[in-house]
mmCIF file of C-alpha atoms and ligand atoms in Angstrom:
data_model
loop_
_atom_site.group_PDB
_atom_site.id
_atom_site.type_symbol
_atom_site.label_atom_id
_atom_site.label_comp_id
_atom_site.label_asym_id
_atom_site.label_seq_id
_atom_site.Cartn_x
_atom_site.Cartn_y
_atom_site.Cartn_z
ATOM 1 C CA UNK T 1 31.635 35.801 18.524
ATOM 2 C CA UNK T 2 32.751 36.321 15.193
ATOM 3 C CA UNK T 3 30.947 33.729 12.984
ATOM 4 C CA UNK T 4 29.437 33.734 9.827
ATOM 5 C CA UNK T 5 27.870 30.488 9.070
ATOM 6 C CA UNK T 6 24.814 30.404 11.794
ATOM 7 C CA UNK T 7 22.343 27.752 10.714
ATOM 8 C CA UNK T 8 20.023 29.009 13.371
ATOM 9 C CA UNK T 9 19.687 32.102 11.265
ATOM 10 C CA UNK T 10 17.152 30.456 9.617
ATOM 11 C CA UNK T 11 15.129 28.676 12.374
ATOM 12 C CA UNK T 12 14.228 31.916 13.595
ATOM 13 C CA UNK T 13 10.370 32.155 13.446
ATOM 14 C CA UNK T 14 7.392 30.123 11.736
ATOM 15 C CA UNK T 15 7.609 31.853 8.125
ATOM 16 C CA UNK T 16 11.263 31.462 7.391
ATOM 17 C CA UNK T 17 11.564 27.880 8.180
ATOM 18 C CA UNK T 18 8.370 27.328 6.135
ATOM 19 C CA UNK T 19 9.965 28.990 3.125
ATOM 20 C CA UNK T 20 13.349 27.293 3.661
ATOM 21 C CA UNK T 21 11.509 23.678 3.974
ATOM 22 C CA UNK T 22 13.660 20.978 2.136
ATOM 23 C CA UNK T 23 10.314 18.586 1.939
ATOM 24 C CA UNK T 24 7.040 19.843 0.342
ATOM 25 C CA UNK T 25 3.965 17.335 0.369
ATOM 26 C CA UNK T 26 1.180 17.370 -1.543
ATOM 27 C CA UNK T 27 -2.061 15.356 -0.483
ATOM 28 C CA UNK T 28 -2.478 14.021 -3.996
ATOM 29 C CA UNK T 29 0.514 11.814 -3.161
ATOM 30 C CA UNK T 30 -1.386 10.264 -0.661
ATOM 31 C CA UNK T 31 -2.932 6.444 -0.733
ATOM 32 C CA UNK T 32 -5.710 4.937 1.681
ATOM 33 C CA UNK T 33 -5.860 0.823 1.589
ATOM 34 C CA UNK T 34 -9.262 -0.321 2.397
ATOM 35 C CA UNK T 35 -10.771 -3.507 3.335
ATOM 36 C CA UNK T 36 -14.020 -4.190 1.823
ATOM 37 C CA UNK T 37 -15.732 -7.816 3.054
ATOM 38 C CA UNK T 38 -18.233 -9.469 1.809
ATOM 39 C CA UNK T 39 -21.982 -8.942 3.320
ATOM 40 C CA UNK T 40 -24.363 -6.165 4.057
ATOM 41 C CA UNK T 41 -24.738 -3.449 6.643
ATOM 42 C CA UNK T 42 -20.965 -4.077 7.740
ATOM 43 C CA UNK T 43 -19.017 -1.700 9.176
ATOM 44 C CA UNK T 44 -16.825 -3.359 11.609
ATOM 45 C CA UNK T 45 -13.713 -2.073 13.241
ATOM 46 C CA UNK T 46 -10.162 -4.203 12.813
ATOM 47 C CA UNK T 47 -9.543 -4.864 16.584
ATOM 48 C CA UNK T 48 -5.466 -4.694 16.186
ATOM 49 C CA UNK T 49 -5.975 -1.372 14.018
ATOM 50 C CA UNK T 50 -8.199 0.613 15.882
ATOM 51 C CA UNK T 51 -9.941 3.262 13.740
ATOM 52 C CA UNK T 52 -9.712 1.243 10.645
ATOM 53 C CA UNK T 53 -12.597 -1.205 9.460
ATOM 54 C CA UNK T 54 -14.198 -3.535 7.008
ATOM 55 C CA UNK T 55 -17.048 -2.575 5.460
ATOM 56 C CA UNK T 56 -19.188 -4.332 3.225
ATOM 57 C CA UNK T 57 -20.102 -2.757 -0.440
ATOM 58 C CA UNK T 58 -22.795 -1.012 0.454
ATOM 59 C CA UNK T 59 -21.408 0.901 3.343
ATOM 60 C CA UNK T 60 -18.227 1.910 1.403
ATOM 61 C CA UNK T 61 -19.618 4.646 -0.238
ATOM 62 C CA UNK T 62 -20.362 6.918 3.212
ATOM 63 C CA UNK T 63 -16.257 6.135 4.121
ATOM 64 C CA UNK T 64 -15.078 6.982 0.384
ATOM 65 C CA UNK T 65 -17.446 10.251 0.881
ATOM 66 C CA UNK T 66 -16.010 11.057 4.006
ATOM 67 C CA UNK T 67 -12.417 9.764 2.448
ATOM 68 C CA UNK T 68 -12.530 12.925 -0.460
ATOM 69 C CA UNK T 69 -14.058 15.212 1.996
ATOM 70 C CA UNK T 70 -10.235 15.166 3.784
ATOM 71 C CA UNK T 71 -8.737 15.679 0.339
ATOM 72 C CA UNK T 72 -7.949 11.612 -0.035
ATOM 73 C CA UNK T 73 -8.592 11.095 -3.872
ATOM 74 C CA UNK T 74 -6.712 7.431 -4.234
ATOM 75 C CA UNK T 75 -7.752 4.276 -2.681
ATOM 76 C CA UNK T 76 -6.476 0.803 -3.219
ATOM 77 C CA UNK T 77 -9.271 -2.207 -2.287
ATOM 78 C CA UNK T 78 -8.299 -5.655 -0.420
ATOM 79 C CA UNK T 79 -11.076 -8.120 -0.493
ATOM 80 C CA UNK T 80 -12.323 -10.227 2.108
ATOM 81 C CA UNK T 81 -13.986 -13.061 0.577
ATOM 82 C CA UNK T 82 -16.473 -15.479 2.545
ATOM 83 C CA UNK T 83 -15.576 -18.512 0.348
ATOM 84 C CA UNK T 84 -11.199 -19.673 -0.082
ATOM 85 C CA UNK T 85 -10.351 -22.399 -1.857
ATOM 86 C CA UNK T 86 -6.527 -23.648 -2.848
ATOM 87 C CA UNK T 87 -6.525 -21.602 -6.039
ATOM 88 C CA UNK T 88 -7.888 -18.200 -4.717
ATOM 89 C CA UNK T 89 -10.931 -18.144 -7.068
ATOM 90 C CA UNK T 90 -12.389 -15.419 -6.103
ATOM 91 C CA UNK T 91 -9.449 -13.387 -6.429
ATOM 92 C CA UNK T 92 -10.721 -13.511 -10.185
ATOM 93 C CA UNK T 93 -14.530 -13.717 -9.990
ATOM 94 C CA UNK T 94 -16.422 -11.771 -11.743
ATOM 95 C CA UNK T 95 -18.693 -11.119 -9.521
ATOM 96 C CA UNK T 96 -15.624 -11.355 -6.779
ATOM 97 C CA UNK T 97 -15.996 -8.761 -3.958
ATOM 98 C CA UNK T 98 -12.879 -7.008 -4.805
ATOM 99 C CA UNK T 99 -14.319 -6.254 -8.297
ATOM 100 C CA UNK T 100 -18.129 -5.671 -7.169
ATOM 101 C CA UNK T 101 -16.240 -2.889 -4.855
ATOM 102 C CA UNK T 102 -14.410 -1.361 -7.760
ATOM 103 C CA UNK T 103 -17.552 -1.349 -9.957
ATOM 104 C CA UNK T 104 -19.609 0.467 -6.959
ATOM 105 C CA UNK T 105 -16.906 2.739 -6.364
ATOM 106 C CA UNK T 106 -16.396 4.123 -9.935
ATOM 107 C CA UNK T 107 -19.937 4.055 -10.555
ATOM 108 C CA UNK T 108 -20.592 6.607 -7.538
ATOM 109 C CA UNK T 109 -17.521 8.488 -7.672
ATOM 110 C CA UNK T 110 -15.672 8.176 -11.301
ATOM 111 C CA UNK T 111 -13.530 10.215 -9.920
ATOM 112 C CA UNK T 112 -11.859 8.880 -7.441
ATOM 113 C CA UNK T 113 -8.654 6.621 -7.817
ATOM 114 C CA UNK T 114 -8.953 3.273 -7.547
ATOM 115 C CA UNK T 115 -5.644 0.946 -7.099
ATOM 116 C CA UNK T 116 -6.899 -3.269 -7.259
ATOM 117 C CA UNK T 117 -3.685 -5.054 -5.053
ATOM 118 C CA UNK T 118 -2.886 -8.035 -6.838
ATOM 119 C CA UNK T 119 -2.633 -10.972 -4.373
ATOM 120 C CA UNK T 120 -4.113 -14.541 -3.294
ATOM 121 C CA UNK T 121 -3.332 -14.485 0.169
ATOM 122 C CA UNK T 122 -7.040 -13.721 0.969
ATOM 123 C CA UNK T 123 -8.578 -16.168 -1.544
ATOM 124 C CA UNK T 124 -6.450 -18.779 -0.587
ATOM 125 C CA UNK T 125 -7.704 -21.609 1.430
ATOM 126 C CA UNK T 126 -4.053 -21.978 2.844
ATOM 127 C CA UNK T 127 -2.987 -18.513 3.020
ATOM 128 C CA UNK T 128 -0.228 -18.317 1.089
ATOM 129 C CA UNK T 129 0.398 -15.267 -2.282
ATOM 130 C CA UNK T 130 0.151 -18.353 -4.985
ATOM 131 C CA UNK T 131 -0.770 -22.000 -6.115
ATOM 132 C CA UNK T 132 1.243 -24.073 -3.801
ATOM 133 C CA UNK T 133 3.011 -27.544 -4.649
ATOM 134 C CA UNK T 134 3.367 -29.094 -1.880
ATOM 135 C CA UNK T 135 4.280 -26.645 0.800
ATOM 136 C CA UNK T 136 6.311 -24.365 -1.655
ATOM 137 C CA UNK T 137 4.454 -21.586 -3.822
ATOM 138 C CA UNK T 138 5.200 -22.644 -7.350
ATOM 139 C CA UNK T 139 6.204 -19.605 -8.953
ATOM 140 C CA UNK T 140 4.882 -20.158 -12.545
ATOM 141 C CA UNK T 141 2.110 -21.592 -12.389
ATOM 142 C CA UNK T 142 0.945 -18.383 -9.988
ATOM 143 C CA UNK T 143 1.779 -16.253 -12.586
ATOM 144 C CA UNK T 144 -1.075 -17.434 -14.838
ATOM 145 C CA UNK T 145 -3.347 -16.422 -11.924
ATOM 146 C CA UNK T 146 -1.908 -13.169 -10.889
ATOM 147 C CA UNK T 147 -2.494 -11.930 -14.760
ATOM 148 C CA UNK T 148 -6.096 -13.032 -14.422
ATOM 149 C CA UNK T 149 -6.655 -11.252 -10.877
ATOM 150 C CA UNK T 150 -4.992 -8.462 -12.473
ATOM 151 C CA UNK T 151 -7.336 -8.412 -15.595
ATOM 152 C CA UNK T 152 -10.704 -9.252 -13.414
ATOM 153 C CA UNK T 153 -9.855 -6.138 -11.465
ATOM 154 C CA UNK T 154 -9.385 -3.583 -14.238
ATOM 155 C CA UNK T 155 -12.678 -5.170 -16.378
ATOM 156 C CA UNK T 156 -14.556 -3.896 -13.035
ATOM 157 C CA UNK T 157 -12.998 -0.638 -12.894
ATOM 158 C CA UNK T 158 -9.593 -0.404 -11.398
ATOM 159 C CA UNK T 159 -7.567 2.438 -12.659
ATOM 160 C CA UNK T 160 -3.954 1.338 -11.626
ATOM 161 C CA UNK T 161 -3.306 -2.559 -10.296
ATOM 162 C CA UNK T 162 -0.638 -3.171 -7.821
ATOM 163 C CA UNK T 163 0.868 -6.739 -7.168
ATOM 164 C CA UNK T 164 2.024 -7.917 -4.130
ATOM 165 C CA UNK T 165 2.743 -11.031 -4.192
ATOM 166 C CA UNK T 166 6.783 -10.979 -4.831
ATOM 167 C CA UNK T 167 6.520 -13.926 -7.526
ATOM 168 C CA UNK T 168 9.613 -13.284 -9.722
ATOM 169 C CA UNK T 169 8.333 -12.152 -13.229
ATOM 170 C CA UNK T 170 4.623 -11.229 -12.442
ATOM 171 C CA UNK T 171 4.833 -7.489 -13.421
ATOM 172 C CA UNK T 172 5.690 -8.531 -17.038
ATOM 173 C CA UNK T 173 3.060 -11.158 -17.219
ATOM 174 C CA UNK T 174 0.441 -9.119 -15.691
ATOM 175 C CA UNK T 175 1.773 -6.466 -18.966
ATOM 176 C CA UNK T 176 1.534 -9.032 -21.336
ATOM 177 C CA UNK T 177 -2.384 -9.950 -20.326
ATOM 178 C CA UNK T 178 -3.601 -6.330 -19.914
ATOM 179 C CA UNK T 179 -1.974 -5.154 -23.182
ATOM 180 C CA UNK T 180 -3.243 -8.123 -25.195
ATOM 181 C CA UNK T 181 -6.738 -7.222 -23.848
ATOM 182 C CA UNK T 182 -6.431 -3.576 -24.656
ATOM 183 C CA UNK T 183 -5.410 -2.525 -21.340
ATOM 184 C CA UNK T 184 -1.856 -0.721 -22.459
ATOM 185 C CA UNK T 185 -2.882 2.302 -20.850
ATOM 186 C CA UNK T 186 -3.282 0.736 -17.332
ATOM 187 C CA UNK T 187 -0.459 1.808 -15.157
ATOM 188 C CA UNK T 188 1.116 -0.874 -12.860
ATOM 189 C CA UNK T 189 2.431 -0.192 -9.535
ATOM 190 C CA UNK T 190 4.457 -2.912 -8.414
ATOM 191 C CA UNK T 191 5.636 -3.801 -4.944
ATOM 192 C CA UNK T 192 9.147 -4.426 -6.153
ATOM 193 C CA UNK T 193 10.482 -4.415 -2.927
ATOM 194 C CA UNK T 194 8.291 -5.930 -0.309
ATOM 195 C CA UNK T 195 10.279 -7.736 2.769
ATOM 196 C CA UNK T 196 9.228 -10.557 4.777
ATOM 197 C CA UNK T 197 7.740 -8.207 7.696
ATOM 198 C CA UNK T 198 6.381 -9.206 10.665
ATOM 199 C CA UNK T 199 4.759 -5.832 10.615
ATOM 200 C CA UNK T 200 2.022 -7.160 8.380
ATOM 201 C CA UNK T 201 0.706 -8.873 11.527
ATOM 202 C CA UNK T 202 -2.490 -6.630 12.210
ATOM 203 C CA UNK T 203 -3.278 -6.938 8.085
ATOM 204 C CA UNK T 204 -3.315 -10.372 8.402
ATOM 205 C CA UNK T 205 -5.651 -10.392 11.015
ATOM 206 C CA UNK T 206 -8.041 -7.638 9.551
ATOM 207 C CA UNK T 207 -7.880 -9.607 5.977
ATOM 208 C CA UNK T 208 -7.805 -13.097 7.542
ATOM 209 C CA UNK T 209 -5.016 -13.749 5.500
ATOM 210 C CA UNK T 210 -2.464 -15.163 7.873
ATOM 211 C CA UNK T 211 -0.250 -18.556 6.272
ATOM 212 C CA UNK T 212 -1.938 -21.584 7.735
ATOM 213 C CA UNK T 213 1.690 -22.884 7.844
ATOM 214 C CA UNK T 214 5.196 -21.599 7.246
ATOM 215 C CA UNK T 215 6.030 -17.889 6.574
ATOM 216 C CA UNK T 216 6.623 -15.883 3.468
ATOM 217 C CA UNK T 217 10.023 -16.078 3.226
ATOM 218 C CA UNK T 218 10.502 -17.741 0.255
ATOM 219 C CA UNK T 219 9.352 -15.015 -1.719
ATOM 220 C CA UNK T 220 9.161 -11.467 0.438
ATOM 221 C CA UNK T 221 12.259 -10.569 1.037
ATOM 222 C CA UNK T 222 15.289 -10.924 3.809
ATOM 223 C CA UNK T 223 15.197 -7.599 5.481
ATOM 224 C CA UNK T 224 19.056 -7.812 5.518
ATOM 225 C CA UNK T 225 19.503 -6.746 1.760
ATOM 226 C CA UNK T 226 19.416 -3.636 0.308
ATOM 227 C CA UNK T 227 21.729 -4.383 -2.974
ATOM 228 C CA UNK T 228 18.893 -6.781 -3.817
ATOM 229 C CA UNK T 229 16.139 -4.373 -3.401
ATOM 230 C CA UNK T 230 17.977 -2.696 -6.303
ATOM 231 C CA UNK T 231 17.438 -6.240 -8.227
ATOM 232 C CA UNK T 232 14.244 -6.235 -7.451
ATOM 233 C CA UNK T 233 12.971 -2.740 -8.590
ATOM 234 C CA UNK T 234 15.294 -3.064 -11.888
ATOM 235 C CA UNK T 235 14.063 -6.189 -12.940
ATOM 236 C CA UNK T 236 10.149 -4.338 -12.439
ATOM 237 C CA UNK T 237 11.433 -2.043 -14.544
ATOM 238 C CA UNK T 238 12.677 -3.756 -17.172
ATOM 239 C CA UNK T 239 8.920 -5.754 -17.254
ATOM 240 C CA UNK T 240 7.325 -2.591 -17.541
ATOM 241 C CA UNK T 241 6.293 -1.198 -13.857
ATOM 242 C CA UNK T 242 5.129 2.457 -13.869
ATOM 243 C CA UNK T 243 5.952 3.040 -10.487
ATOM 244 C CA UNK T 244 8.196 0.779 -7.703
ATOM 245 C CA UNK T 245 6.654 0.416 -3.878
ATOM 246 C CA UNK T 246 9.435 0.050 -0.829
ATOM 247 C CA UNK T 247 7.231 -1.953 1.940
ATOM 248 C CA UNK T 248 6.797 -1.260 4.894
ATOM 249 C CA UNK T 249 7.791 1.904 4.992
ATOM 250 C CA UNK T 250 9.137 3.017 8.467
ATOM 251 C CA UNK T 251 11.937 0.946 9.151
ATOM 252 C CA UNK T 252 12.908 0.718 5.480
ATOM 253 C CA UNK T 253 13.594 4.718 4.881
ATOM 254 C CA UNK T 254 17.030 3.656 3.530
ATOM 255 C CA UNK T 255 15.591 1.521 1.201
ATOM 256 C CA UNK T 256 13.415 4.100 -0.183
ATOM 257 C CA UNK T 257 16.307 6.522 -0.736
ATOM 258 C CA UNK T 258 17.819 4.180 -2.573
ATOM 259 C CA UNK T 259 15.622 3.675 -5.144
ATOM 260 C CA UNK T 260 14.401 7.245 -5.160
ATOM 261 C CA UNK T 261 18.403 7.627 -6.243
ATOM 262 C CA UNK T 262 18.780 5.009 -8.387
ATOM 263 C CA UNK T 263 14.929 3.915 -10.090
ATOM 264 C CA UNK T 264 13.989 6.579 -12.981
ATOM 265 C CA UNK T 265 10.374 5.970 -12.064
ATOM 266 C CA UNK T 266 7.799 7.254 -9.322
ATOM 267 C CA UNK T 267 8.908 6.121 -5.500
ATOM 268 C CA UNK T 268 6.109 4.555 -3.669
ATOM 269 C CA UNK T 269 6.188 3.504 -0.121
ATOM 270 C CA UNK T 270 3.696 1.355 2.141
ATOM 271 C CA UNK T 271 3.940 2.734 5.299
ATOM 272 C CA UNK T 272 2.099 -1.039 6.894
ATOM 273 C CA UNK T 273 -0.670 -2.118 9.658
ATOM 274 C CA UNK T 274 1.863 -2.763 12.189
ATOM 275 C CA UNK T 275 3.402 0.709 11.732
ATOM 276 C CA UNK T 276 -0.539 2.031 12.384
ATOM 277 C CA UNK T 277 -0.981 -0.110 15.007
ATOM 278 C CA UNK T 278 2.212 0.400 16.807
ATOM 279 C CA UNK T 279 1.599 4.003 17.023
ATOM 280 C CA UNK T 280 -2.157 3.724 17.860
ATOM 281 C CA UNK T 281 -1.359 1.721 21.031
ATOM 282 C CA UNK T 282 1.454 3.712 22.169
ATOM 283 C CA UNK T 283 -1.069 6.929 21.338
ATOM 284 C CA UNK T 284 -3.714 5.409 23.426
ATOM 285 C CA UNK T 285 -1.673 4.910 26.679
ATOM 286 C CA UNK T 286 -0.806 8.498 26.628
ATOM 287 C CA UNK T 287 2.880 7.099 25.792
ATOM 288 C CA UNK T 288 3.153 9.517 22.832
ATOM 289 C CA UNK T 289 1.796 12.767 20.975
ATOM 290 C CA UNK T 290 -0.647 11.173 18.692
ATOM 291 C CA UNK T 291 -0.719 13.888 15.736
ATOM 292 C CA UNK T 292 2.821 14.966 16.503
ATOM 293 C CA UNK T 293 4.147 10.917 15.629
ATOM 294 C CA UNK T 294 1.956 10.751 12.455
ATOM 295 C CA UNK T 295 3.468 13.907 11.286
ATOM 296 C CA UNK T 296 6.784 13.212 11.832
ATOM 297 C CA UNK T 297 6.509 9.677 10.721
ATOM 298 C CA UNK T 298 4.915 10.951 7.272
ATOM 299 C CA UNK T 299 7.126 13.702 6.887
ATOM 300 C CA UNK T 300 10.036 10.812 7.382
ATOM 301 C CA UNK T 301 8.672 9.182 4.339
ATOM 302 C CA UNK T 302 8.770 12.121 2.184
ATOM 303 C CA UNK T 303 12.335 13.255 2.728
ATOM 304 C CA UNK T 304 13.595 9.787 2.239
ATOM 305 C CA UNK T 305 12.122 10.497 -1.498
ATOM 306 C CA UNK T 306 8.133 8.835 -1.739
ATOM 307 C CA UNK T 307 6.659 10.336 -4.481
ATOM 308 C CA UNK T 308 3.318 8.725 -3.218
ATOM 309 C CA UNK T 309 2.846 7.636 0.253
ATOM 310 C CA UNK T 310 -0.221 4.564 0.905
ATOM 311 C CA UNK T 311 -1.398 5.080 4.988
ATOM 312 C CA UNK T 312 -4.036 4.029 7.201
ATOM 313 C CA UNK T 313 -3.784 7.570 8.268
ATOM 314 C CA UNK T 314 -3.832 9.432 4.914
ATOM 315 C CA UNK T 315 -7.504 11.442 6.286
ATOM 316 C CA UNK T 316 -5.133 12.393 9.451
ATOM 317 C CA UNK T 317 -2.162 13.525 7.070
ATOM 318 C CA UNK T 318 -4.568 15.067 4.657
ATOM 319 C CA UNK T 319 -6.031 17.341 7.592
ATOM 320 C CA UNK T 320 -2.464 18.585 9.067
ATOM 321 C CA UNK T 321 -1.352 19.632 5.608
ATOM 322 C CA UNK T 322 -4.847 21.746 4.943
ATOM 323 C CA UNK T 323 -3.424 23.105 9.023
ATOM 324 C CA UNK T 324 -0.279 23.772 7.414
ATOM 325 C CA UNK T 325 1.262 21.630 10.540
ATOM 326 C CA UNK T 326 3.319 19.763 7.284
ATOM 327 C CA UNK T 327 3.631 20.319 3.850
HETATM 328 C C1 PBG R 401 -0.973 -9.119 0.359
HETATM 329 C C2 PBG R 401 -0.630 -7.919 1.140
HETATM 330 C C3 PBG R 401 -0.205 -7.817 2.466
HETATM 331 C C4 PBG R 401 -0.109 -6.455 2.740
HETATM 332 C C5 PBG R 401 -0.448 -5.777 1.575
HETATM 333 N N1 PBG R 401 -0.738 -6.689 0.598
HETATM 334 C C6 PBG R 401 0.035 -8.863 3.496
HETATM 335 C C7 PBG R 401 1.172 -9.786 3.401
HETATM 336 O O1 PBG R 401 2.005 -9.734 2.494
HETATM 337 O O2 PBG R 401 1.204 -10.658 4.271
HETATM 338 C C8 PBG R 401 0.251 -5.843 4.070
HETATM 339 C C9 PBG R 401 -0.284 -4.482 4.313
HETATM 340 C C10 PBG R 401 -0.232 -4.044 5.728
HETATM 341 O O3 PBG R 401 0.338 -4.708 6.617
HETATM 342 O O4 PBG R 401 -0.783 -2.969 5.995
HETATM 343 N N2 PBG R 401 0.072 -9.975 0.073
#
C-alpha cells in the first residue's frame, strides 16, 4: 500500500507514545478534599464513599502524613460541626472546627497546602449555602457571612480559600474583606461554575449537609448551559478570582475546555463524591478495572485543560504517575 500518513507509526511501542504524549501531569496539580468532624479518636469511614473518612483533629495528622508520603502536597478542609444553627455560626468561629483543623495542620506541616471551602451548607441548621428568607437564600445578606467564613479561615491558617456557595458577587466581597485586613496576598479559587448536581449526593451524606427542603437550584447552576458558565467565570474574574473551578468534573469535560479556551486564569476542576462513588461500586462488583477507570478518568480531566485537578483519589493518581502508568 502506498501511504504516507500512518498514525500508527507512532503507537508502535511504550517509549514513542510516551514521548509523543499530548497530556503531561504533574502531581503538584493535584487536590485532596477532606472531611474533618468534630470529636476525638475519630476516624470513621463515609459509608457511600468507601475509602474516604472523617476524622477528627487529632487523627488528621497520621492521614495528611500518609497524604505527602504519595506526593499529595494540597488539601482543602470541609468541617463537620456538632452544633448548626440558621446562620451557620460556626462556619466563622474562632475556635470553629474548620479553623482548629487549619491551625493543627500548618502547625505540623507548614508546608503543606491548605485550601478553606467557603460554604454554610454544613453550619446551617437548614442546609442550605446562605441566610435564608423564607425558603429562598437571600443573596446579600449571605455575602456578609461568606467574607467572614472566608476571613476566619485564613486568620487560622488557610493558604488559598475557595467559595462554593454560587451567591452572585461573593468572590469580590470575600476580596474586599481579606484585602482590607491585610490579606491581598491570599489567592482565591472560586467555584465559578458549580451546577446543580445530583452527584454531590454521597458529600452530602459524609458532611451531613443535605437541604432539609428544596434543592439548590436557585443558585448552582442548570446543567443545560454552557454560554452561562462563561458568565459565570468572567464575572469571577472581573471580582478578582485567581483561579476558576468547573464542578463536577466528569460529565462537565466540555465545560472545562471552555474555559481553559476562553478564562486567562488557572483551570480547576472538581472531579465530585458521586463520581468516586460511582466508580468505587462498579470497582467493587468486579464490573470494572479499578486503577485502569481512575486513570483514564484523570487523564480525561487533564486533556480537557485542568491546570489543577481536586479528587478523592489524588493518593491513587499520585502513585500511577510515580509508575509512570500516566503522566
Ligand atoms: C458545599 C460543597 C459541596 C461540595 C463541595 N462543596 C456540596 C454541595 O454543593 O451540595 C460537593 C463536593 C462533592 O460532592 O464531592 N457547598
Amino acid at each position: 500500500m502506498d501511504m504516507k500518513i500512518r498514525p500508527r507509526r507512532l503507537r508502535t511501542g511504550a517509549h514513542l507514545r510516551k514521548m509523543v504524549r499530548e497530556t503531561r501531569m504533574d502531581k503538584s496539580s493535584l487536590i485532596y478534599p477532606m472531611f474533618i468532624k468534630e470529636g476525638t479518636g475519630i476516624e470513621e469511614e463515609i459509608p457511600t464513599m468507601p475509602g474516604q473518612y472523617r476524622y477528627s483533629v487529632d487523627r488528621m495528622p497520621f492521614a495528611l502524613e500518609k497524604l505527602m508520603n504519595a506526593g499529595v502536597g494540597s488539601v482543602m478542609f470541609f468541617g463537620i460541626p456538632e452544633h448548626k444553627d440558621t446562620c451557620g455560626s460556626g462556619a466563622y468561629a474562632e475556635d470553629g472546627i474548620v479553623q482548629k483543623a487549619f491551625r493543627e495542620a500548618k502547625q505540623q506541616f507548614p508546608e503543606l497546602y491548605c485550601i478553606g471551602d467557603v460554604c454554610m451548607c454544613e453550619y446551617t441548621s437548614h442546609g442550605h449555602c446562605g441566610i435564608l428568607k423564607g425558603e429562598y437564600v437571600n443573596n446579600d445578606k449571605t455575602l456578609d457571612y461568606l467574607a467572614r467564613i472566608a476571613l476566619s479561615q485564613v486568620q487560622a491558617g488557610a493558604d488559598m480559600v475557595a467559595p462554593s456557595d454560587m451567591m452572585d458577587g461573593r468572590v469580590g466581597a470575600i476580596r474586599n474583606l481579606l484585602d482590607v485586613n491585610g490579606y491581598q496576598e491570599t489567592p482565591i479559587m472560586s467555584y465559578a461554575v458549580k451546577y446543580a448536581s445530583a452527584f454531590y449526593g454521597p458529600f452530602r451524606d459524609a458532611a451531613g449537609s443535605a437541604p432539609a427542603f428544596g434543592d439548590r437550584k436557585s443558585y448552582q447552576m442548570d446543567y443545560h448551559n454552557s454560554r452561562e458558565a462563561m458568565k459565570e467565570a468572567l464575572l469571577d474574574v472581573e471580582e478578582g478570582a485567581d483561579i476558576i473551578m468547573v464542578k463536577p468534573a466528569m460529565t462537565y469535560l466540555d465545560i472545562i475546555a471552555g474555559v481553559k479556551e476562553r478564562i486567562q486564569l488557572p483551570t480547576a476542576a472538581y472531579s465530585v463524591s458521586g463520581e468516586y462513588a460511582m466508580i468505587k461500586a462498579a470497582a467493587s462488583l468486579g464490573y470494572v478495572d479499578e486503577a485502569a477507570i481512575i486513570c483514564e478518568t484523570a487523564v480525561s480531566a487533564y486533556r480537557a485543560g485542568v491546570d489543577l485537578y481536586l479528587t478523592y483519589f489524588a493518593p491513587e493518581i499520585a502513585g500511577f504517575m510515580d509508575e509512570g502508568r500516566i503522566g
